[in-house]
mmCIF file of C-alpha atoms in Angstrom:
data_model
loop_
_atom_site.group_PDB
_atom_site.id
_atom_site.type_symbol
_atom_site.label_atom_id
_atom_site.label_comp_id
_atom_site.label_asym_id
_atom_site.label_seq_id
_atom_site.Cartn_x
_atom_site.Cartn_y
_atom_site.Cartn_z
ATOM 1 C CA UNK T 1 3.267 -36.539 28.080
ATOM 2 C CA UNK T 2 5.248 -33.757 29.791
ATOM 3 C CA UNK T 3 3.458 -31.488 32.265
ATOM 4 C CA UNK T 4 2.805 -28.044 30.865
ATOM 5 C CA UNK T 5 3.284 -25.182 33.301
ATOM 6 C CA UNK T 6 1.130 -22.152 32.603
ATOM 7 C CA UNK T 7 1.763 -18.644 33.888
ATOM 8 C CA UNK T 8 -0.843 -16.611 35.769
ATOM 9 C CA UNK T 9 -1.328 -14.600 32.578
ATOM 10 C CA UNK T 10 -1.937 -17.806 30.619
ATOM 11 C CA UNK T 11 -4.504 -18.944 33.184
ATOM 12 C CA UNK T 12 -6.250 -15.594 32.987
ATOM 13 C CA UNK T 13 -6.342 -15.793 29.199
ATOM 14 C CA UNK T 14 -7.793 -19.307 29.395
ATOM 15 C CA UNK T 15 -10.469 -17.972 31.746
ATOM 16 C CA UNK T 16 -11.495 -15.447 29.123
ATOM 17 C CA UNK T 17 -10.060 -12.342 30.795
ATOM 18 C CA UNK T 18 -8.517 -11.253 27.446
ATOM 19 C CA UNK T 19 -11.598 -12.032 25.401
ATOM 20 C CA UNK T 20 -13.010 -15.056 23.638
ATOM 21 C CA UNK T 21 -10.680 -14.885 20.633
ATOM 22 C CA UNK T 22 -7.573 -14.943 22.833
ATOM 23 C CA UNK T 23 -9.070 -17.815 24.845
ATOM 24 C CA UNK T 24 -9.705 -19.840 21.677
ATOM 25 C CA UNK T 25 -6.227 -19.108 20.308
ATOM 26 C CA UNK T 26 -4.467 -20.010 23.556
ATOM 27 C CA UNK T 27 -6.287 -23.327 23.598
ATOM 28 C CA UNK T 28 -4.774 -24.024 20.145
ATOM 29 C CA UNK T 29 -1.301 -23.014 21.338
ATOM 30 C CA UNK T 30 -1.621 -25.247 24.410
ATOM 31 C CA UNK T 31 -2.759 -28.181 22.274
ATOM 32 C CA UNK T 32 0.335 -27.733 20.103
ATOM 33 C CA UNK T 33 2.522 -27.472 23.197
ATOM 34 C CA UNK T 34 1.219 -30.791 24.493
ATOM 35 C CA UNK T 35 1.823 -32.461 21.113
ATOM 36 C CA UNK T 36 5.374 -31.065 21.024
ATOM 37 C CA UNK T 37 6.096 -32.090 24.623
ATOM 38 C CA UNK T 38 6.737 -28.514 25.764
ATOM 39 C CA UNK T 39 6.792 -27.818 29.490
ATOM 40 C CA UNK T 40 6.128 -24.085 29.218
ATOM 41 C CA UNK T 41 5.108 -21.351 26.819
ATOM 42 C CA UNK T 42 7.350 -18.539 25.570
ATOM 43 C CA UNK T 43 6.510 -14.912 24.906
ATOM 44 C CA UNK T 44 7.161 -13.827 21.308
ATOM 45 C CA UNK T 45 8.118 -10.309 20.249
ATOM 46 C CA UNK T 46 6.512 -10.388 16.801
ATOM 47 C CA UNK T 47 4.614 -12.622 14.404
ATOM 48 C CA UNK T 48 4.367 -13.121 10.646
ATOM 49 C CA UNK T 49 1.095 -14.651 9.460
ATOM 50 C CA UNK T 50 0.901 -16.860 6.359
ATOM 51 C CA UNK T 51 -2.792 -17.711 6.575
ATOM 52 C CA UNK T 52 -3.902 -14.791 4.397
ATOM 53 C CA UNK T 53 -3.508 -16.769 1.146
ATOM 54 C CA UNK T 54 -7.002 -17.905 0.149
ATOM 55 C CA UNK T 55 -7.312 -21.703 -0.013
ATOM 56 C CA UNK T 56 -11.035 -22.031 0.602
ATOM 57 C CA UNK T 57 -13.967 -21.245 2.860
ATOM 58 C CA UNK T 58 -12.462 -22.709 6.057
ATOM 59 C CA UNK T 59 -9.725 -20.103 6.270
ATOM 60 C CA UNK T 60 -12.194 -17.306 5.623
ATOM 61 C CA UNK T 61 -14.624 -18.606 8.257
ATOM 62 C CA UNK T 62 -11.813 -18.879 10.788
ATOM 63 C CA UNK T 63 -10.461 -15.346 10.482
ATOM 64 C CA UNK T 64 -13.932 -13.785 10.381
ATOM 65 C CA UNK T 65 -14.913 -15.756 13.493
ATOM 66 C CA UNK T 66 -11.850 -14.397 15.285
ATOM 67 C CA UNK T 67 -12.979 -10.932 14.309
ATOM 68 C CA UNK T 68 -16.515 -11.572 15.616
ATOM 69 C CA UNK T 69 -14.971 -12.697 18.915
ATOM 70 C CA UNK T 70 -13.078 -9.415 19.243
ATOM 71 C CA UNK T 71 -9.673 -10.782 18.253
ATOM 72 C CA UNK T 72 -6.700 -8.406 18.160
ATOM 73 C CA UNK T 73 -3.018 -9.196 17.774
ATOM 74 C CA UNK T 74 -0.952 -8.785 20.933
ATOM 75 C CA UNK T 75 2.411 -8.290 19.192
ATOM 76 C CA UNK T 76 3.551 -6.513 16.005
ATOM 77 C CA UNK T 77 2.351 -8.783 13.201
ATOM 78 C CA UNK T 78 3.129 -8.669 9.479
ATOM 79 C CA UNK T 79 1.199 -10.438 6.744
ATOM 80 C CA UNK T 80 2.439 -12.810 4.073
ATOM 81 C CA UNK T 81 1.277 -12.721 0.464
ATOM 82 C CA UNK T 82 -2.409 -12.896 -0.352
ATOM 83 C CA UNK T 83 -4.083 -14.246 -3.478
ATOM 84 C CA UNK T 84 -4.449 -10.834 -5.112
ATOM 85 C CA UNK T 85 -2.312 -7.937 -6.271
ATOM 86 C CA UNK T 86 -4.354 -5.187 -4.639
ATOM 87 C CA UNK T 87 -2.380 -2.471 -6.452
ATOM 88 C CA UNK T 88 -2.734 -4.087 -9.898
ATOM 89 C CA UNK T 89 -5.931 -6.167 -9.644
ATOM 90 C CA UNK T 90 -6.139 -6.845 -13.388
ATOM 91 C CA UNK T 91 -2.960 -8.954 -13.246
ATOM 92 C CA UNK T 92 -4.672 -11.852 -11.446
ATOM 93 C CA UNK T 93 -6.866 -14.063 -13.648
ATOM 94 C CA UNK T 94 -9.161 -15.394 -10.895
ATOM 95 C CA UNK T 95 -12.937 -15.810 -11.064
ATOM 96 C CA UNK T 96 -15.211 -13.312 -9.335
ATOM 97 C CA UNK T 97 -16.042 -15.536 -6.341
ATOM 98 C CA UNK T 98 -12.399 -16.377 -5.631
ATOM 99 C CA UNK T 99 -11.420 -12.731 -6.001
ATOM 100 C CA UNK T 100 -14.129 -11.599 -3.598
ATOM 101 C CA UNK T 101 -13.257 -14.221 -0.989
ATOM 102 C CA UNK T 102 -9.525 -13.554 -1.279
ATOM 103 C CA UNK T 103 -10.159 -9.860 -0.718
ATOM 104 C CA UNK T 104 -12.363 -10.640 2.316
ATOM 105 C CA UNK T 105 -9.657 -12.879 3.761
ATOM 106 C CA UNK T 106 -6.991 -10.196 3.413
ATOM 107 C CA UNK T 107 -9.337 -7.654 4.962
ATOM 108 C CA UNK T 108 -10.143 -10.045 7.801
ATOM 109 C CA UNK T 109 -6.515 -10.321 8.877
ATOM 110 C CA UNK T 110 -5.986 -6.586 8.581
ATOM 111 C CA UNK T 111 -9.021 -6.048 10.844
ATOM 112 C CA UNK T 112 -7.288 -8.109 13.547
ATOM 113 C CA UNK T 113 -4.516 -5.509 13.670
ATOM 114 C CA UNK T 114 -2.006 -7.199 11.352
ATOM 115 C CA UNK T 115 0.083 -4.884 9.153
ATOM 116 C CA UNK T 116 -0.884 -5.214 5.452
ATOM 117 C CA UNK T 117 2.666 -5.856 4.268
ATOM 118 C CA UNK T 118 1.722 -8.713 1.889
ATOM 119 C CA UNK T 119 5.216 -10.098 1.528
ATOM 120 C CA UNK T 120 6.870 -13.483 1.965
ATOM 121 C CA UNK T 121 10.083 -11.636 2.852
ATOM 122 C CA UNK T 122 9.249 -9.612 5.985
ATOM 123 C CA UNK T 123 12.979 -9.424 6.698
ATOM 124 C CA UNK T 124 13.206 -6.909 3.834
ATOM 125 C CA UNK T 125 11.059 -4.464 5.809
ATOM 126 C CA UNK T 126 12.450 -1.935 8.235
ATOM 127 C CA UNK T 127 11.920 -3.988 11.405
ATOM 128 C CA UNK T 128 13.932 -7.137 11.989
ATOM 129 C CA UNK T 129 13.884 -9.293 15.126
ATOM 130 C CA UNK T 130 17.136 -9.135 17.051
ATOM 131 C CA UNK T 131 19.515 -12.043 17.561
ATOM 132 C CA UNK T 132 18.210 -14.538 20.098
ATOM 133 C CA UNK T 133 14.695 -13.129 20.351
ATOM 134 C CA UNK T 134 11.703 -15.446 20.092
ATOM 135 C CA UNK T 135 9.183 -14.777 17.326
ATOM 136 C CA UNK T 136 6.323 -16.660 15.659
ATOM 137 C CA UNK T 137 6.960 -16.455 11.947
ATOM 138 C CA UNK T 138 5.140 -18.522 9.365
ATOM 139 C CA UNK T 139 5.976 -19.079 5.643
ATOM 140 C CA UNK T 140 8.873 -21.396 5.016
ATOM 141 C CA UNK T 141 11.418 -18.938 3.622
ATOM 142 C CA UNK T 142 10.642 -16.351 6.307
ATOM 143 C CA UNK T 143 11.127 -18.997 9.005
ATOM 144 C CA UNK T 144 14.463 -20.196 7.685
ATOM 145 C CA UNK T 145 15.758 -16.643 7.125
ATOM 146 C CA UNK T 146 14.764 -15.509 10.633
ATOM 147 C CA UNK T 147 16.448 -18.490 12.262
ATOM 148 C CA UNK T 148 19.547 -18.643 10.097
ATOM 149 C CA UNK T 149 20.453 -15.152 8.930
ATOM 150 C CA UNK T 150 19.026 -13.050 11.753
ATOM 151 C CA UNK T 151 19.635 -15.549 14.557
ATOM 152 C CA UNK T 152 16.120 -15.019 15.908
ATOM 153 C CA UNK T 153 14.190 -18.098 17.004
ATOM 154 C CA UNK T 154 10.972 -19.388 15.517
ATOM 155 C CA UNK T 155 9.565 -22.840 15.002
ATOM 156 C CA UNK T 156 7.454 -23.759 11.965
ATOM 157 C CA UNK T 157 3.932 -22.379 12.412
ATOM 158 C CA UNK T 158 1.232 -23.167 9.912
ATOM 159 C CA UNK T 159 -2.066 -21.468 9.102
ATOM 160 C CA UNK T 160 -4.323 -20.805 12.133
ATOM 161 C CA UNK T 161 -1.476 -21.371 14.605
ATOM 162 C CA UNK T 162 0.350 -18.315 13.221
ATOM 163 C CA UNK T 163 -2.512 -15.951 14.010
ATOM 164 C CA UNK T 164 -3.107 -17.862 17.255
ATOM 165 C CA UNK T 165 0.427 -17.018 18.345
ATOM 166 C CA UNK T 166 -0.023 -13.400 17.213
ATOM 167 C CA UNK T 167 -3.214 -12.919 19.249
ATOM 168 C CA UNK T 168 -1.862 -14.592 22.406
ATOM 169 C CA UNK T 169 1.803 -13.591 22.048
ATOM 170 C CA UNK T 170 2.635 -17.124 23.200
ATOM 171 C CA UNK T 171 4.201 -20.225 21.602
ATOM 172 C CA UNK T 172 5.388 -23.602 22.916
ATOM 173 C CA UNK T 173 8.981 -23.792 24.137
ATOM 174 C CA UNK T 174 9.811 -26.452 21.573
ATOM 175 C CA UNK T 175 11.518 -27.138 18.265
ATOM 176 C CA UNK T 176 13.858 -24.450 16.958
ATOM 177 C CA UNK T 177 13.208 -22.250 19.986
ATOM 178 C CA UNK T 178 15.498 -24.616 21.923
ATOM 179 C CA UNK T 179 19.305 -24.843 21.703
ATOM 180 C CA UNK T 180 19.302 -28.624 21.381
ATOM 181 C CA UNK T 181 17.513 -28.480 18.021
ATOM 182 C CA UNK T 182 19.801 -25.845 16.473
ATOM 183 C CA UNK T 183 22.864 -28.049 15.895
ATOM 184 C CA UNK T 184 23.823 -29.099 12.370
ATOM 185 C CA UNK T 185 22.780 -32.542 11.183
ATOM 186 C CA UNK T 186 24.480 -32.554 7.772
ATOM 187 C CA UNK T 187 27.505 -30.724 6.358
ATOM 188 C CA UNK T 188 28.015 -29.575 2.760
ATOM 189 C CA UNK T 189 31.631 -28.828 1.846
ATOM 190 C CA UNK T 190 31.599 -26.287 -0.990
ATOM 191 C CA UNK T 191 35.333 -25.508 -1.042
ATOM 192 C CA UNK T 192 35.659 -26.980 -4.539
ATOM 193 C CA UNK T 193 33.215 -24.536 -6.149
ATOM 194 C CA UNK T 194 34.497 -21.470 -7.958
ATOM 195 C CA UNK T 195 33.989 -18.014 -6.508
ATOM 196 C CA UNK T 196 32.333 -17.040 -9.808
ATOM 197 C CA UNK T 197 29.668 -19.736 -9.437
ATOM 198 C CA UNK T 198 29.159 -18.958 -5.735
ATOM 199 C CA UNK T 199 28.613 -15.341 -6.721
ATOM 200 C CA UNK T 200 25.365 -16.264 -8.493
ATOM 201 C CA UNK T 201 22.080 -16.323 -6.560
ATOM 202 C CA UNK T 202 20.853 -19.172 -8.760
ATOM 203 C CA UNK T 203 23.759 -21.351 -7.633
ATOM 204 C CA UNK T 204 22.642 -20.815 -4.032
ATOM 205 C CA UNK T 205 19.141 -21.901 -4.975
ATOM 206 C CA UNK T 206 20.636 -25.080 -6.409
ATOM 207 C CA UNK T 207 22.714 -25.645 -3.265
ATOM 208 C CA UNK T 208 19.624 -25.066 -1.157
ATOM 209 C CA UNK T 209 17.654 -27.607 -3.158
ATOM 210 C CA UNK T 210 20.435 -30.151 -2.605
ATOM 211 C CA UNK T 211 20.628 -29.308 1.103
ATOM 212 C CA UNK T 212 16.882 -29.754 1.542
ATOM 213 C CA UNK T 213 16.957 -33.146 -0.114
ATOM 214 C CA UNK T 214 19.860 -34.305 2.057
ATOM 215 C CA UNK T 215 18.734 -32.739 5.346
ATOM 216 C CA UNK T 216 14.978 -33.253 5.237
ATOM 217 C CA UNK T 217 13.827 -31.332 8.306
ATOM 218 C CA UNK T 218 17.349 -31.309 9.746
ATOM 219 C CA UNK T 219 19.897 -28.497 9.960
ATOM 220 C CA UNK T 220 22.500 -28.131 7.186
ATOM 221 C CA UNK T 221 25.827 -26.377 7.686
ATOM 222 C CA UNK T 222 27.901 -25.116 4.754
ATOM 223 C CA UNK T 223 31.659 -24.853 4.826
ATOM 224 C CA UNK T 224 34.182 -23.609 2.289
ATOM 225 C CA UNK T 225 32.292 -20.540 1.064
ATOM 226 C CA UNK T 226 33.572 -16.950 1.081
ATOM 227 C CA UNK T 227 32.533 -14.517 3.791
ATOM 228 C CA UNK T 228 31.245 -12.217 1.051
ATOM 229 C CA UNK T 229 28.009 -14.209 0.716
ATOM 230 C CA UNK T 230 25.105 -11.801 0.293
ATOM 231 C CA UNK T 231 21.706 -11.792 1.973
ATOM 232 C CA UNK T 232 20.073 -12.429 -1.404
ATOM 233 C CA UNK T 233 22.164 -15.583 -1.785
ATOM 234 C CA UNK T 234 21.278 -16.740 1.740
ATOM 235 C CA UNK T 235 17.637 -15.982 0.929
ATOM 236 C CA UNK T 236 17.852 -18.122 -2.222
ATOM 237 C CA UNK T 237 19.519 -20.979 -0.329
ATOM 238 C CA UNK T 238 17.058 -21.021 2.557
ATOM 239 C CA UNK T 239 13.966 -20.763 0.357
ATOM 240 C CA UNK T 240 15.062 -23.685 -1.801
ATOM 241 C CA UNK T 241 16.105 -25.799 1.198
ATOM 242 C CA UNK T 242 12.753 -25.172 2.856
ATOM 243 C CA UNK T 243 10.991 -26.246 -0.357
ATOM 244 C CA UNK T 244 12.805 -29.447 -1.334
ATOM 245 C CA UNK T 245 13.043 -30.425 2.354
ATOM 246 C CA UNK T 246 11.633 -29.032 5.565
ATOM 247 C CA UNK T 247 14.670 -26.975 6.556
ATOM 248 C CA UNK T 248 13.887 -24.289 9.135
ATOM 249 C CA UNK T 249 17.476 -23.389 10.031
ATOM 250 C CA UNK T 250 20.886 -23.573 8.342
ATOM 251 C CA UNK T 251 24.346 -22.359 9.168
ATOM 252 C CA UNK T 252 27.141 -21.036 6.951
ATOM 253 C CA UNK T 253 30.464 -21.100 8.770
ATOM 254 C CA UNK T 254 31.985 -17.653 8.985
ATOM 255 C CA UNK T 255 28.789 -16.007 7.729
ATOM 256 C CA UNK T 256 25.639 -16.728 9.754
ATOM 257 C CA UNK T 257 25.592 -15.461 13.335
ATOM 258 C CA UNK T 258 25.517 -18.751 15.219
ATOM 259 C CA UNK T 259 28.385 -20.277 13.222
ATOM 260 C CA UNK T 260 31.580 -18.227 13.621
ATOM 261 C CA UNK T 261 33.363 -21.584 13.380
ATOM 262 C CA UNK T 262 32.250 -25.132 12.606
ATOM 263 C CA UNK T 263 32.676 -26.342 16.188
ATOM 264 C CA UNK T 264 30.016 -23.857 17.333
ATOM 265 C CA UNK T 265 27.237 -25.697 15.476
ATOM 266 C CA UNK T 266 28.482 -29.185 14.594
ATOM 267 C CA UNK T 267 30.217 -32.134 16.172
ATOM 268 C CA UNK T 268 33.721 -32.884 14.830
ATOM 269 C CA UNK T 269 32.671 -36.268 13.458
ATOM 270 C CA UNK T 270 29.995 -34.865 11.102
ATOM 271 C CA UNK T 271 31.066 -36.329 7.750
ATOM 272 C CA UNK T 272 30.929 -33.736 4.919
ATOM 273 C CA UNK T 273 29.116 -34.144 1.615
ATOM 274 C CA UNK T 274 31.578 -32.780 -0.943
ATOM 275 C CA UNK T 275 29.803 -30.555 -3.487
ATOM 276 C CA UNK T 276 31.531 -29.952 -6.821
ATOM 277 C CA UNK T 277 30.501 -28.255 -10.059
ATOM 278 C CA UNK T 278 29.254 -31.518 -11.579
ATOM 279 C CA UNK T 279 26.797 -31.987 -8.714
ATOM 280 C CA UNK T 280 25.613 -28.384 -8.864
ATOM 281 C CA UNK T 281 25.035 -28.656 -12.603
ATOM 282 C CA UNK T 282 23.154 -31.948 -12.155
ATOM 283 C CA UNK T 283 20.765 -30.328 -9.646
ATOM 284 C CA UNK T 284 20.330 -27.317 -11.957
ATOM 285 C CA UNK T 285 19.361 -29.704 -14.739
ATOM 286 C CA UNK T 286 16.987 -31.567 -12.431
ATOM 287 C CA UNK T 287 15.230 -28.279 -11.688
ATOM 288 C CA UNK T 288 15.079 -27.518 -15.420
ATOM 289 C CA UNK T 289 12.023 -29.293 -16.790
ATOM 290 C CA UNK T 290 11.991 -27.386 -20.088
ATOM 291 C CA UNK T 291 13.275 -29.120 -23.185
ATOM 292 C CA UNK T 292 14.888 -27.242 -26.045
ATOM 293 C CA UNK T 293 15.299 -23.470 -26.100
ATOM 294 C CA UNK T 294 11.691 -22.241 -26.431
ATOM 295 C CA UNK T 295 10.852 -19.493 -23.919
ATOM 296 C CA UNK T 296 7.550 -17.748 -23.186
ATOM 297 C CA UNK T 297 8.082 -16.023 -19.841
ATOM 298 C CA UNK T 298 10.599 -14.713 -17.324
ATOM 299 C CA UNK T 299 9.638 -14.927 -13.627
ATOM 300 C CA UNK T 300 11.839 -13.273 -11.000
ATOM 301 C CA UNK T 301 11.251 -12.616 -7.336
ATOM 302 C CA UNK T 302 10.554 -15.777 -5.364
ATOM 303 C CA UNK T 303 10.986 -15.011 -2.531
ATOM 304 C CA UNK T 304 10.126 -11.393 -3.176
ATOM 305 C CA UNK T 305 12.702 -9.365 -5.100
ATOM 306 C CA UNK T 306 14.871 -7.229 -2.828
ATOM 307 C CA UNK T 307 16.054 -3.690 -3.479
ATOM 308 C CA UNK T 308 19.583 -4.948 -4.197
ATOM 309 C CA UNK T 309 18.173 -7.407 -6.725
ATOM 310 C CA UNK T 310 16.300 -4.552 -8.394
ATOM 311 C CA UNK T 311 19.582 -2.626 -8.533
ATOM 312 C CA UNK T 312 21.385 -5.557 -10.182
ATOM 313 C CA UNK T 313 18.564 -6.162 -12.663
ATOM 314 C CA UNK T 314 18.405 -2.483 -13.550
ATOM 315 C CA UNK T 315 22.173 -2.534 -14.085
ATOM 316 C CA UNK T 316 21.855 -5.445 -16.533
ATOM 317 C CA UNK T 317 19.084 -3.572 -18.376
ATOM 318 C CA UNK T 318 20.804 -0.193 -18.372
ATOM 319 C CA UNK T 319 21.770 -0.346 -22.038
ATOM 320 C CA UNK T 320 18.065 -0.032 -22.878
ATOM 321 C CA UNK T 321 17.623 -3.189 -24.958
ATOM 322 C CA UNK T 322 14.091 -4.484 -24.247
ATOM 323 C CA UNK T 323 12.890 -8.018 -23.641
ATOM 324 C CA UNK T 324 11.859 -9.932 -26.758
ATOM 325 C CA UNK T 325 8.255 -9.226 -27.778
ATOM 326 C CA UNK T 326 7.301 -12.909 -27.419
ATOM 327 C CA UNK T 327 8.506 -13.142 -23.794
ATOM 328 C CA UNK T 328 6.265 -12.019 -20.918
ATOM 329 C CA UNK T 329 8.406 -10.851 -18.001
ATOM 330 C CA UNK T 330 7.228 -10.644 -14.373
ATOM 331 C CA UNK T 331 9.063 -9.374 -11.298
ATOM 332 C CA UNK T 332 7.380 -10.066 -7.967
ATOM 333 C CA UNK T 333 8.121 -7.973 -4.910
ATOM 334 C CA UNK T 334 6.527 -6.284 -1.931
ATOM 335 C CA UNK T 335 4.841 -2.905 -2.116
ATOM 336 C CA UNK T 336 7.429 -1.545 0.367
ATOM 337 C CA UNK T 337 10.400 -2.577 -1.771
ATOM 338 C CA UNK T 338 8.651 -1.387 -4.920
ATOM 339 C CA UNK T 339 8.244 2.066 -3.392
ATOM 340 C CA UNK T 340 12.006 2.280 -2.889
ATOM 341 C CA UNK T 341 12.725 0.798 -6.333
ATOM 342 C CA UNK T 342 10.454 3.449 -7.823
ATOM 343 C CA UNK T 343 12.158 6.217 -5.843
ATOM 344 C CA UNK T 344 15.608 5.118 -7.017
ATOM 345 C CA UNK T 345 14.567 4.630 -10.650
ATOM 346 C CA UNK T 346 15.248 0.866 -10.769
ATOM 347 C CA UNK T 347 11.594 -0.038 -11.275
ATOM 348 C CA UNK T 348 11.209 2.292 -14.244
ATOM 349 C CA UNK T 349 14.221 0.712 -15.931
ATOM 350 C CA UNK T 350 12.668 -2.722 -15.409
ATOM 351 C CA UNK T 351 9.288 -1.576 -16.722
ATOM 352 C CA UNK T 352 10.899 0.073 -19.746
ATOM 353 C CA UNK T 353 12.405 -3.282 -20.703
ATOM 354 C CA UNK T 354 8.872 -4.698 -20.791
ATOM 355 C CA UNK T 355 8.463 -6.347 -17.389
ATOM 356 C CA UNK T 356 5.298 -6.263 -15.305
ATOM 357 C CA UNK T 357 5.906 -5.750 -11.591
ATOM 358 C CA UNK T 358 3.626 -7.750 -9.306
ATOM 359 C CA UNK T 359 3.083 -6.990 -5.603
ATOM 360 C CA UNK T 360 1.130 -8.535 -2.704
ATOM 361 C CA UNK T 361 1.205 -12.071 -4.131
ATOM 362 C CA UNK T 362 3.425 -14.456 -6.111
ATOM 363 C CA UNK T 363 3.425 -15.796 -9.653
ATOM 364 C CA UNK T 364 3.674 -19.484 -8.753
ATOM 365 C CA UNK T 365 0.777 -19.303 -6.260
ATOM 366 C CA UNK T 366 -1.869 -17.351 -8.116
ATOM 367 C CA UNK T 367 -3.047 -17.324 -11.767
ATOM 368 C CA UNK T 368 -1.037 -14.367 -13.066
ATOM 369 C CA UNK T 369 0.866 -15.692 -16.076
ATOM 370 C CA UNK T 370 -0.978 -15.127 -19.341
ATOM 371 C CA UNK T 371 -2.881 -18.120 -20.691
ATOM 372 C CA UNK T 372 -0.898 -20.147 -23.188
ATOM 373 C CA UNK T 373 2.518 -19.615 -21.610
ATOM 374 C CA UNK T 374 4.234 -22.972 -21.458
ATOM 375 C CA UNK T 375 7.899 -22.338 -20.660
ATOM 376 C CA UNK T 376 9.334 -19.927 -18.126
ATOM 377 C CA UNK T 377 12.835 -19.065 -16.940
ATOM 378 C CA UNK T 378 13.764 -18.104 -13.396
ATOM 379 C CA UNK T 379 16.800 -17.656 -11.178
ATOM 380 C CA UNK T 380 14.848 -18.980 -8.156
ATOM 381 C CA UNK T 381 15.292 -22.565 -7.003
ATOM 382 C CA UNK T 382 12.009 -22.326 -5.101
ATOM 383 C CA UNK T 383 10.042 -21.083 -8.121
ATOM 384 C CA UNK T 384 11.656 -23.760 -10.322
ATOM 385 C CA UNK T 385 10.664 -26.478 -7.848
ATOM 386 C CA UNK T 386 7.033 -25.449 -7.371
ATOM 387 C CA UNK T 387 5.900 -23.873 -10.646
ATOM 388 C CA UNK T 388 5.596 -27.030 -12.825
ATOM 389 C CA UNK T 389 3.192 -28.603 -10.339
ATOM 390 C CA UNK T 390 1.405 -25.452 -9.238
ATOM 391 C CA UNK T 391 0.784 -23.669 -12.529
ATOM 392 C CA UNK T 392 1.700 -26.225 -15.186
ATOM 393 C CA UNK T 393 4.654 -24.552 -16.885
ATOM 394 C CA UNK T 394 8.018 -26.020 -17.751
ATOM 395 C CA UNK T 395 10.955 -24.225 -16.182
ATOM 396 C CA UNK T 396 14.547 -23.384 -17.034
ATOM 397 C CA UNK T 397 16.733 -22.365 -14.077
ATOM 398 C CA UNK T 398 19.568 -19.932 -14.708
ATOM 399 C CA UNK T 399 21.539 -17.039 -13.333
ATOM 400 C CA UNK T 400 20.081 -13.534 -13.445
ATOM 401 C CA UNK T 401 22.354 -12.671 -16.384
ATOM 402 C CA UNK T 402 21.215 -15.811 -18.228
ATOM 403 C CA UNK T 403 17.597 -14.890 -17.502
ATOM 404 C CA UNK T 404 18.041 -11.402 -18.940
ATOM 405 C CA UNK T 405 19.936 -12.656 -22.001
ATOM 406 C CA UNK T 406 17.251 -15.287 -22.609
ATOM 407 C CA UNK T 407 14.333 -12.876 -22.224
ATOM 408 C CA UNK T 408 16.002 -10.525 -24.699
ATOM 409 C CA UNK T 409 16.794 -13.278 -27.204
ATOM 410 C CA UNK T 410 13.355 -14.906 -26.956
ATOM 411 C CA UNK T 411 14.953 -18.288 -26.299
ATOM 412 C CA UNK T 412 16.851 -19.974 -23.472
ATOM 413 C CA UNK T 413 20.485 -18.878 -23.441
ATOM 414 C CA UNK T 414 23.031 -20.670 -21.264
ATOM 415 C CA UNK T 415 26.495 -19.728 -20.042
ATOM 416 C CA UNK T 416 27.753 -23.271 -19.583
ATOM 417 C CA UNK T 417 31.218 -22.050 -18.630
ATOM 418 C CA UNK T 418 29.687 -20.575 -15.462
ATOM 419 C CA UNK T 419 28.132 -23.862 -14.368
ATOM 420 C CA UNK T 420 31.270 -25.870 -15.208
ATOM 421 C CA UNK T 421 33.486 -23.773 -12.941
#
């Protein structure tokens, strides 16, 4: 096992000079460092904590114990989704005990000094870590976005370790914090796909699902895609890749900041996996567990809907035609993005069509969908992958335009020409 060198500040924290909570948390960070073979700890500039989703008593006991020990975050720290929509509490169909404990858990993290942002997409907030800076972000899609799109550096931090890093401001110098682990391990050549198909967020969710399956916890690099790729498409790709595999970093040549050219992130002998329309359509169909055209619900916003996605959805709904009366529509976002969507009028257009807007949580994690809903449509590869197992609904994956057309028709509507191109 490698020797771990601690700074004077680390030694002081271990001695209790920064309080008992910091001492406890640093002991966790050091234990992780020894497991990962790190020889030193790094200072992080911010943290994003995922442990605020209520899974049971242990998580509640842990955060409240940190509070009793005087815990306080040492760096700016945002919070991931909780198990409740605090703005619209009637949307969550949880029992009284679960609701009370979930609320206590969210309050416990806020009491430690974390910002109550309640979003899985902290990169949609005003502050973003700069290129090359070290952070401690948890939640799979936030991790992969920070590493890939922003060029910041975070390893994968689970519950307890995320708040431990936030309270100490320290993480092991290991994993994706190090250059050696940021090189591509698989290559996907997408040059054969049409620009029309690559213009759809749902297609990027499908590509991400494929990349996760091929890469596992490795690093995919994409080639042959236009430089006009949007952040929403990169978000969809990373979230799906982090779900079907354990991807914490990807590169897109000519797009993401560490990959101005292929040679910057990959060896020349990395054999490409050629991706064509047939393969994309096959993965779309694999993520579609629904049979027939029956449709009960529309679920958008996993990861959380961005302001640009609200703008596009409002544009599709601008003619005023509402969703079919038999389809329940949900759009999940953060309270910060919703405030802007309200200010710009996008949210009202979405509500007028019949959608319910959910904040602070997510529809595949918590019991929000009305009882009896059996089939849902989404444009999210991540939602399509998790929802059948998590909440017991069958899913149809489609583009945003297909989702809107289906929710208006009350049945699943496909544009097969799109997926054949």
